[in-house]
Coordinates of C-alpha atoms in Angstrom, one line a residue:
M30 CA 51.8 -22.9 12.4
K31 CA 48.4 -21.2 11.8
K32 CA 47.0 -23.0 14.7
T33 CA 49.9 -22.0 16.9
I34 CA 49.3 -18.5 16.3
L35 CA 45.7 -18.6 16.7
L36 CA 46.4 -20.4 20.0
F37 CA 48.8 -17.8 21.4
A38 CA 46.4 -15.1 20.3
S39 CA 43.7 -16.7 22.3
V40 CA 45.9 -17.3 25.3
S41 CA 47.0 -13.7 25.2
F42 CA 43.5 -12.5 25.1
L43 CA 42.6 -14.7 28.0
S44 CA 45.8 -13.8 30.1
V45 CA 45.1 -10.1 29.5
S46 CA 41.4 -10.7 30.7
A47 CA 42.5 -12.7 33.6
A48 CA 45.1 -10.3 34.7
A49 CA 42.6 -7.4 34.5
E50 CA 40.1 -9.1 36.5
A51 CA 42.4 -10.5 39.2
K52 CA 44.3 -7.1 39.6
L53 CA 47.5 -9.0 39.4
E54 CA 50.8 -7.1 39.8
K55 CA 52.9 -6.8 36.7
G56 CA 55.4 -9.3 37.9
D57 CA 52.6 -11.8 39.0
F58 CA 51.0 -11.6 35.4
E59 CA 54.4 -12.2 33.6
Q60 CA 54.9 -15.2 35.9
K61 CA 51.5 -16.6 35.3
R62 CA 51.8 -15.9 31.6
A63 CA 55.1 -18.0 31.4
E64 CA 53.5 -20.9 33.5
M65 CA 50.7 -20.8 31.1
R66 CA 52.9 -20.9 28.0
D67 CA 54.8 -24.0 29.6
K68 CA 51.6 -25.8 30.2
M69 CA 50.4 -25.1 26.8
R70 CA 53.6 -26.4 25.3
D71 CA 53.2 -29.8 27.1
M72 CA 49.6 -30.3 25.6
S73 CA 48.7 -32.0 22.3
L74 CA 47.0 -29.9 19.7
E75 CA 43.5 -31.3 20.7
E76 CA 44.2 -30.6 24.5
R77 CA 45.2 -27.1 23.8
Q78 CA 42.1 -26.5 21.7
A79 CA 39.8 -28.0 24.4
F80 CA 41.5 -25.9 27.0
V81 CA 41.1 -22.8 25.1
E82 CA 37.6 -23.4 24.4
K83 CA 37.0 -24.2 28.0
K84 CA 38.6 -20.9 29.1
K85 CA 36.5 -18.9 26.5
A86 CA 33.3 -20.5 27.7
E87 CA 34.3 -19.8 31.5
M88 CA 35.2 -16.1 30.7
K89 CA 31.8 -15.7 28.7
A90 CA 30.1 -17.3 31.9
K91 CA 31.8 -14.8 34.1
I92 CA 31.1 -11.8 32.0
D93 CA 27.3 -13.1 31.6
A94 CA 27.0 -13.4 35.4
M95 CA 28.1 -9.8 36.1
T96 CA 26.0 -7.0 36.7
S97 CA 25.9 -4.2 34.2
E98 CA 28.1 -2.1 36.5
E99 CA 30.6 -5.0 36.9
R100 CA 30.6 -5.6 33.3
Q101 CA 31.1 -1.9 32.5
E102 CA 34.1 -1.8 35.0
F103 CA 35.7 -4.9 33.6
F104 CA 35.4 -3.8 30.1
Q105 CA 36.9 -0.4 31.0
K106 CA 39.8 -2.1 32.7
V107 CA 40.6 -4.4 29.8
T108 CA 40.1 -1.8 27.1
T109 CA 42.4 0.7 28.8
R110 CA 45.4 -1.4 28.0
M111 CA 43.9 -2.1 24.6
M112 CA 43.7 1.6 23.8
E113 CA 47.3 2.2 25.0
K114 CA 48.4 -0.4 22.4
A115 CA 46.1 0.8 19.7
S116 CA 47.5 4.3 19.7
K117 CA 50.7 2.9 18.2
H118 CA 49.1 1.0 15.4
L119 CA 45.8 2.6 14.5
D120 CA 45.5 5.5 12.2
K121 CA 44.0 8.8 13.4
D122 CA 40.6 8.1 11.8
E123 CA 40.3 4.6 13.5
L124 CA 41.6 5.9 16.8
T125 CA 39.0 8.8 16.8
K126 CA 36.2 6.3 16.0
V127 CA 37.3 3.7 18.7
E128 CA 37.5 6.6 21.4
S129 CA 33.9 7.4 20.9
L130 CA 32.7 3.9 21.6
S131 CA 31.7 2.4 24.9
A132 CA 34.1 0.1 26.7
E133 CA 32.1 -3.1 25.7
E134 CA 32.2 -1.7 22.0
K135 CA 35.9 -1.1 22.2
F136 CA 36.3 -4.7 23.4
N137 CA 34.4 -6.2 20.6
F138 CA 36.3 -3.9 18.0
F139 CA 39.7 -4.9 19.2
R140 CA 38.4 -8.5 19.1
E141 CA 37.5 -8.1 15.5
K142 CA 40.7 -6.4 14.8
R143 CA 42.7 -9.2 16.4
K144 CA 40.8 -11.7 14.0
E145 CA 41.6 -9.6 10.9
M146 CA 45.3 -9.5 12.2
H147 CA 45.3 -13.2 12.7
E148 CA 43.9 -13.8 9.1
K149 CA 46.4 -11.4 7.6
L150 CA 49.4 -13.1 9.4
M151 CA 48.2 -16.5 8.2
N152 CA 48.3 -15.5 4.7
M153 CA 52.0 -14.3 5.1
S154 CA 55.1 -16.4 4.5
P155 CA 57.2 -17.0 7.6
E156 CA 59.7 -14.4 6.4
E157 CA 57.0 -11.7 5.9
R158 CA 55.4 -12.6 9.1
E159 CA 58.5 -12.1 10.9
A160 CA 59.4 -8.8 9.2
F161 CA 56.0 -7.6 9.9
K162 CA 56.4 -8.5 13.7
Q163 CA 59.8 -6.6 13.7
K164 CA 58.1 -3.5 12.1
R165 CA 55.4 -3.4 14.8
K166 CA 57.9 -3.7 17.8

């Protein structure tokens, strides 16, 4: 179960990043995400892990190959959506702190928050996890 949640968190991150970069329409993004979920379901655990690692490496290579202006634009697009979601879940002090960061720093902040959330969820029972998810909706 822990690996599945980690996997979906990684796929969600990659999907958001890919959608922002490709400038997909909302319907296209949802369709691609559904296709990706179906594809991932058909893979073994090892195949999923290898696939996720490959996608992470590809994304890192793309970011590294960007000029500083392209990188800034990419992080700005990605973090705009992240900030919309964060405004619902962060307290005022954290939100103020995050708003003052650069786009790349925001991106890294949200990656760390996602890791913390993942660890928190992994330490919960399935019932606690479900209650937590329902509360955040």
